[in-house]
Amino acid sequence: MAPRFAASAADAVSGIRDGATVLIGGFGNAGQPMELIDALMDCGATDLTVVNNNAGQADAGLALLIKERRVKKIICSFPRQSDSWHFDEAYRAGEIELELVPQGNLAERLRAAGAGIGGFFTPTGYGTLLAEGKETRVIDGKGYVLESPIHADFALVKALRADRTGNLVYRKTARNFGPIMAAAAKHAIVQVSEVVETGGIDPEAVVTPGIYVDTVVEIGGTNR
Amino acid sequence: MSTTYTSTHTSTDAPLGKDELAQLVAADITRGSFVNLGIGQPTLVSNYLSPDQDVTLHTENGMLGMGPQATGEQVDEDLINAGKIPVTELPGASYFHHADSFAMMRGGHLDVCVLGAFQVSQSGDLANWHTGAPGAIPAVGGAMDLAIGAKETWVMMGLFTKQGESKLVEALTYPVTGLGCVSRVYTESAVFLIRPEGVTVRSTHGITFEELAGRLPVELTRA
């Protein structure tokens, strides 16, 4: 089915309910779907489980969702930054649950969810605190940890351009988690700088095929 | 910056400065390698890679062929490195998503990864992600993936803590990042090779082998 083209970011996120698991793309500010996060803030959904590489920066986007205590749990690799003060405060107050995941395991767990994989053995984290309580196996003399997929209700992703069938291209290192998050969520919501007609993206250059994309909203912005 | 520097295993009378150490690491990287440089001190190594070394830099957030830090009009918020610093792209660069980036790492396709460390054990165990201090908020990022992924993991660190204790240890006291993954340790005072048969001192800087052997809690052999 072709994606829905939402009239606004608010319209795009209007289906997100309390208690949802939401994947949010971006690595630092690159690829962070800022307008969709702001719309999620305004729509009032709370008790969210959020998956992102970080736990919000400064006083914008995800950091504000955490500040307002709308996130009950965050799954991320790198929460602590010089400007992660809202997360730090919520965490120290015991008001947010943290599941810390090595970055490559985070990526692969998302990929596994989108690819229908029930679990996988990875060498990353073997013998560390982050593997405690997890099943391990030695394969050909090397230790591995069993990791599970991260499924989600929604993904909020930023891409550069979509066509009318939902095919996406990204821009430079802003691609990061976008493609795997779009595939891992039941419902992928994508903000783009530009929507072009079907055929306007070279099929050889499509990064995320439209099959993974459910809602698209054109935001404008950088279009270099 | 473009001077070709020849690798040396020669000891010196003075300890190595941070740039000299970075220069030494750069010179040890084999021509044509794919390399990931960790945040902090290892980033300095890029300043000493010569163009004819033909080294391709990987950044975990989805790029091969990373160029120098961006300045002025080159700054582009969509083009950053793992430390979230704006960088540039070189001809032949490529972009890919996070799962591919870490598959590339975990799959052993990178030749060398250079990381900082709190401690390295005599068997090559690495601690660099968490001090374990009470109240510290843990953050791991790509540290555990980097530690075990590349064909070779090299560490750059100060050999001693501010209290004068060795950071090359018999067994880690900080939380583990990866087990048995470090093959070389570059410090201001010595370069160590970590091999199945033990720790070898390749060169000493501002300290004699005997003094070093007296200060470190691990058994050392001369190269």
XYZ file of C-alpha atoms in Angstrom:
447
model
C 0.000 0.000 0.000
C 1.260 3.452 -0.860
C 2.138 5.589 2.146
C -0.115 8.211 3.556
C 1.084 11.758 2.893
C 0.331 13.712 6.040
C -0.571 17.393 5.942
C 1.663 18.282 8.878
C 4.018 16.763 11.433
C 1.155 16.869 13.964
C -1.032 14.921 11.570
C 1.780 12.434 10.912
C 2.203 11.470 14.594
C -1.482 11.655 15.539
C -1.766 7.859 15.853
C 0.875 7.561 18.603
C -0.804 6.556 21.862
C 0.302 6.378 25.501
C 2.609 3.449 26.217
C 3.907 3.144 22.637
C 7.441 2.063 21.766
C 8.930 4.679 19.448
C 12.199 4.420 17.532
C 13.745 7.827 16.914
C 16.470 8.161 14.273
C 19.540 10.324 14.459
C 23.091 10.294 15.736
C 23.628 13.551 17.569
C 21.692 16.085 15.521
C 22.407 14.423 12.169
C 19.267 12.647 11.002
C 17.267 13.622 14.067
C 13.616 14.102 12.985
C 13.235 17.267 15.016
C 9.829 18.347 13.663
C 8.312 14.908 14.295
C 9.697 14.841 17.853
C 8.257 18.302 18.494
C 4.906 17.074 17.180
C 5.103 14.024 19.462
C 5.716 16.432 22.321
C 2.628 18.446 21.373
C 0.371 15.418 20.858
C 0.624 14.567 24.541
C 1.415 10.825 24.305
C 3.157 9.671 27.463
C 4.562 6.563 29.159
C 6.678 6.033 26.034
C 9.543 3.628 25.482
C 12.028 5.415 23.242
C 14.918 3.920 21.293
C 17.610 6.347 20.132
C 21.403 6.292 20.070
C 21.515 9.057 22.687
C 19.203 10.386 25.388
C 18.637 13.891 24.106
C 20.855 16.947 23.785
C 20.451 20.384 25.323
C 16.888 21.791 25.422
C 15.402 20.419 22.237
C 13.683 17.365 20.800
C 14.073 14.155 22.777
C 15.632 16.040 25.703
C 12.345 17.913 26.180
C 10.273 14.716 26.064
C 12.478 13.411 28.864
C 12.292 16.693 30.763
C 8.478 16.463 30.733
C 8.701 12.833 31.982
C 6.926 11.476 28.953
C 9.525 8.732 28.495
C 9.319 5.876 31.000
C 12.145 3.898 29.440
C 14.975 4.648 27.048
C 17.018 2.079 25.137
C 20.240 3.699 23.927
C 24.021 3.364 23.673
C 25.291 6.757 24.788
C 23.048 8.678 27.205
C 25.742 10.674 28.987
C 26.896 13.770 27.137
C 28.010 17.215 28.164
C 24.521 18.562 27.358
C 22.317 15.621 28.426
C 21.211 17.434 31.599
C 17.516 16.539 31.317
C 18.280 12.832 31.050
C 20.874 13.031 33.849
C 18.328 14.627 36.167
C 15.537 12.153 35.351
C 17.931 9.208 35.717
C 19.351 10.356 39.049
C 15.793 10.924 40.317
C 14.932 7.352 39.337
C 12.265 8.639 36.972
C 13.462 6.983 33.775
C 14.499 3.416 33.129
C 17.711 2.970 31.105
C 18.596 -0.058 29.005
C 22.168 0.519 27.893
C 23.102 -1.329 24.696
C 26.410 -1.309 22.796
C 25.826 0.702 19.639
C 26.402 -2.130 17.192
C 24.092 -4.412 19.159
C 21.465 -1.671 19.150
C 21.740 -1.428 15.361
C 21.717 -5.184 14.837
C 18.765 -5.702 17.213
C 16.800 -3.186 15.148
C 17.905 -4.809 11.919
C 16.888 -8.227 13.295
C 13.408 -6.943 14.149
C 12.894 -5.651 10.610
C 14.318 -8.834 9.104
C 12.250 -11.330 11.113
C 15.180 -12.716 13.094
C 14.281 -14.110 16.526
C 17.695 -13.495 18.103
C 21.378 -13.639 17.249
C 24.733 -14.406 18.841
C 27.156 -11.464 18.796
C 30.707 -11.217 20.158
C 30.136 -7.609 21.232
C 29.762 -7.301 24.985
C 30.874 -10.861 25.775
C 32.416 -10.985 29.248
C 31.164 -7.491 30.179
C 28.580 -6.028 32.567
C 26.216 -5.495 29.637
C 26.013 -9.240 28.987
C 25.151 -10.169 32.573
C 22.174 -12.494 32.781
C 22.203 -13.163 29.044
C 22.689 -16.520 27.378
C 26.205 -17.011 26.019
C 27.795 -19.568 23.757
C 31.329 -20.355 22.663
C 31.437 -20.927 18.900
C 34.743 -22.002 17.314
C 36.555 -20.886 20.455
C 35.054 -17.398 20.540
C 32.476 -16.135 23.068
C 29.110 -14.789 21.911
C 26.070 -13.259 23.642
C 22.463 -13.921 22.636
C 20.687 -10.670 21.775
C 17.031 -10.189 20.922
C 15.315 -8.022 18.304
C 13.847 -4.630 19.231
C 10.328 -4.388 17.837
C 8.451 -1.120 17.950
C 5.078 0.419 17.281
C 6.423 3.489 15.512
C 9.607 4.864 13.984
C 10.290 8.565 13.498
C 12.837 8.970 10.731
C 14.353 11.855 8.810
C 15.238 11.347 5.153
C 16.192 13.780 2.423
C 13.659 12.881 -0.250
C 10.692 10.566 -0.809
C 8.805 9.728 -3.966
C 5.048 9.102 -4.048
C 5.584 5.370 -3.418
C 7.593 6.082 -0.256
C 11.034 5.239 -1.615
C 13.638 7.165 0.363
C 17.091 8.602 -0.037
C 19.051 10.087 2.833
C 21.839 12.624 3.092
C 25.425 11.818 4.185
C 25.812 10.632 7.813
C 22.200 11.633 8.554
C 21.260 8.192 7.192
C 22.523 6.409 10.358
C 19.635 4.523 12.030
C 16.914 5.598 9.543
C 16.757 2.563 7.233
C 16.848 -0.063 10.001
C 14.347 1.811 12.176
C 11.907 2.211 9.280
C 12.016 -1.556 8.778
C 11.820 -2.454 12.494
C 8.644 -0.523 13.344
C 5.073 -1.553 12.593
C 4.474 1.999 11.418
C 7.283 4.154 10.022
C 6.704 7.909 9.938
C 9.216 9.780 7.799
C 9.874 13.487 7.507
C 11.561 14.603 4.302
C 12.835 17.849 2.841
C 11.149 17.122 -0.443
C 8.570 14.803 -2.051
C 9.083 14.049 -5.731
C 6.846 12.255 -8.224
C 7.085 8.497 -8.642
C 10.079 7.841 -10.856
C 11.840 10.912 -9.519
C 14.342 8.778 -7.604
C 16.670 6.504 -9.562
C 15.657 2.937 -8.539
C 19.376 2.073 -8.256
C 19.805 4.821 -5.687
C 16.837 4.006 -3.419
C 18.101 3.335 0.120
C 14.802 2.526 1.866
C 12.224 0.948 -0.451
C 8.712 2.281 0.047
C 7.444 -1.044 1.433
C 8.860 0.003 4.821
C 7.306 3.461 4.817
C 3.776 4.145 6.138
C 3.492 7.913 6.571
C 5.441 10.720 4.909
C 5.412 14.403 5.745
C 7.205 17.077 3.767
C 8.927 19.524 6.087
C 11.189 21.430 3.726
C 14.593 22.508 4.948
C 18.056 21.608 3.694
C 17.919 20.349 0.168
C 21.490 20.550 -1.021
C 51.303 16.912 7.678
C 52.147 15.188 4.431
C 55.646 14.170 5.500
C 56.177 10.473 5.092
C 57.287 9.209 8.441
C 59.137 5.954 8.706
C 58.121 3.608 11.464
C 60.775 3.239 14.116
C 61.204 0.792 16.921
C 64.016 2.894 18.343
C 64.030 3.905 21.972
C 64.523 7.560 22.907
C 65.918 9.374 25.931
C 62.812 11.508 26.410
C 59.178 10.460 26.826
C 57.056 10.890 23.691
C 54.714 13.860 23.424
C 51.120 13.303 22.301
C 51.918 14.323 18.729
C 55.060 12.206 18.560
C 53.037 9.247 19.772
C 50.333 9.906 17.173
C 53.078 10.146 14.532
C 54.478 6.780 15.634
C 51.065 5.091 15.473
C 50.405 6.600 12.041
C 53.715 5.309 10.746
C 52.876 1.783 11.953
C 49.675 1.612 9.896
C 50.179 -0.518 6.813
C 49.649 1.130 3.438
C 46.103 0.714 2.124
C 44.521 -0.053 5.519
C 40.936 0.612 6.583
C 41.160 2.266 9.997
C 38.854 3.503 12.748
C 40.263 6.118 15.114
C 38.509 6.433 18.472
C 37.429 9.688 20.064
C 40.101 11.723 21.892
C 43.836 11.054 21.602
C 43.533 8.528 18.732
C 41.975 11.225 16.520
C 45.401 12.925 16.439
C 46.741 10.015 14.375
C 44.863 11.302 11.316
C 47.111 14.381 11.283
C 50.115 12.171 10.505
C 48.747 9.815 7.861
C 50.439 10.668 4.592
C 48.410 10.658 1.335
C 50.668 8.003 -0.175
C 49.804 5.712 2.745
C 46.367 5.440 1.127
C 44.559 4.855 4.435
C 40.741 4.931 4.420
C 39.119 6.186 7.623
C 35.886 4.646 8.888
C 33.491 6.436 11.188
C 30.970 4.311 13.088
C 28.052 6.591 12.220
C 28.104 5.343 8.667
C 30.963 6.483 6.461
C 34.176 5.326 4.807
C 36.524 7.884 3.311
C 36.214 10.484 6.026
C 38.332 13.573 5.450
C 39.703 16.217 7.849
C 37.578 18.281 10.196
C 35.328 20.757 8.360
C 35.971 24.479 8.653
C 34.021 27.586 7.654
C 31.626 26.946 4.790
C 32.478 23.237 4.714
C 30.526 22.687 7.938
C 27.437 20.568 7.197
C 25.244 19.294 10.032
C 24.570 16.092 8.091
C 28.275 15.219 7.896
C 29.767 14.486 11.305
C 32.121 11.960 12.885
C 31.566 9.667 15.882
C 32.497 12.548 18.185
C 29.740 14.591 16.475
C 32.329 16.968 15.012
C 31.702 18.244 11.461
C 34.053 16.540 8.999
C 34.562 16.388 5.236
C 34.323 13.638 2.647
C 37.173 12.516 0.411
C 36.840 11.269 -3.190
C 35.765 7.617 -3.035
C 33.784 8.097 0.185
C 30.676 6.023 0.856
C 27.738 6.208 3.263
C 25.822 3.316 4.827
C 23.406 2.717 7.673
C 24.349 1.845 11.236
C 23.804 -1.917 10.994
C 26.131 -2.061 7.975
C 28.664 0.143 9.700
C 28.886 -2.163 12.697
C 28.705 -5.314 10.566
C 31.761 -3.963 8.772
C 33.472 -3.598 12.121
C 32.307 -6.827 13.769
C 32.872 -8.769 10.570
C 36.609 -8.090 10.731
C 36.769 -5.913 7.635
C 38.604 -3.053 9.337
C 42.344 -3.553 9.616
C 43.104 -1.391 12.634
C 41.152 0.337 15.359
C 42.957 2.775 17.675
C 41.320 3.446 21.041
C 41.955 5.192 24.321
C 41.894 3.204 27.579
C 41.627 3.362 31.359
C 43.468 0.052 31.661
C 44.822 -2.785 29.534
C 45.623 -6.188 31.030
C 48.640 -8.339 30.189
C 46.345 -10.646 28.203
C 44.941 -7.750 26.143
C 41.683 -7.198 28.024
C 40.505 -3.615 27.578
C 38.701 -1.247 29.963
C 37.680 2.088 28.480
C 33.916 2.566 28.791
C 32.984 2.976 32.435
C 34.836 3.839 35.616
C 32.243 2.011 37.680
C 32.255 4.980 40.085
C 29.093 5.292 42.192
C 26.671 7.774 40.644
C 28.402 7.698 37.260
C 25.899 7.408 34.415
C 27.149 4.627 32.164
C 27.516 5.225 28.430
C 29.075 2.726 26.057
C 28.516 3.967 22.496
C 30.517 1.896 20.041
C 33.353 1.067 22.459
C 32.553 -2.639 22.874
C 31.989 -3.176 19.158
C 35.208 -1.358 18.246
C 37.257 -3.262 20.816
C 36.499 -6.700 19.418
C 35.761 -5.939 15.774
C 38.878 -4.872 13.931
C 41.651 -7.258 12.899
C 43.937 -5.357 15.281
C 43.044 -3.152 18.222
C 45.716 -0.728 19.349
C 45.515 1.419 22.444
C 46.990 4.893 22.979
C 47.118 5.965 26.602
C 49.252 7.466 29.345
C 51.120 4.588 31.011
C 50.603 5.868 34.546
C 47.691 7.354 36.470
C 48.078 10.720 38.213
C 48.910 8.712 41.324
C 51.710 6.964 39.416
C 49.999 3.587 39.152
C 50.469 1.531 36.016
C 47.512 1.338 33.628
C 49.008 -1.786 32.100
C 47.851 -4.297 34.695
C 47.849 -7.982 35.535
C 44.031 -8.050 35.644
C 41.514 -5.231 35.043
C 39.973 -3.479 38.046
C 37.692 -1.321 35.847
C 34.677 -2.847 34.047
C 35.628 -4.813 30.912
C 35.044 -3.408 27.412
C 36.408 -6.451 25.563
C 38.431 -9.552 26.449
C 41.792 -10.384 24.862
C 41.337 -7.823 22.112
C 44.326 -5.434 22.419
C 47.473 -6.318 20.484
C 49.520 -3.135 20.993
C 49.732 -0.384 23.589
C 51.323 2.955 22.704
C 52.293 5.128 25.665
C 54.597 8.093 26.288
C 57.065 5.791 28.063
C 57.018 2.625 25.978
C 55.379 0.706 23.153
C 54.136 -2.749 24.158
C 53.214 -5.712 21.994
C 50.690 -8.044 23.605
C 51.139 -11.569 22.380
C 49.878 -14.983 23.486
C 53.284 -15.626 25.089
C 53.265 -12.354 27.038
C 54.014 -8.640 26.928
C 56.999 -7.483 24.887
C 58.512 -3.993 25.099
C 59.189 -2.767 21.569
C 60.747 0.545 22.575
C 61.235 2.692 25.671
C 61.063 6.490 25.916
C 62.606 8.413 28.783
C 62.843 5.281 30.909
C 65.046 2.186 30.784
C 63.723 -1.339 30.346
C 64.889 -2.160 33.883
C 63.103 0.857 35.401
C 59.981 -0.035 33.484
C 60.118 -3.660 34.613
C 60.430 -2.407 38.194
C 57.368 -0.152 37.967
C 54.919 -2.375 36.098
C 53.035 -5.256 37.729
C 53.357 -7.441 34.632
C 56.191 -9.544 33.331
C 57.973 -7.894 30.411
C 60.324 -9.199 27.768
C 62.542 -7.207 25.437
C 61.704 -7.138 21.753
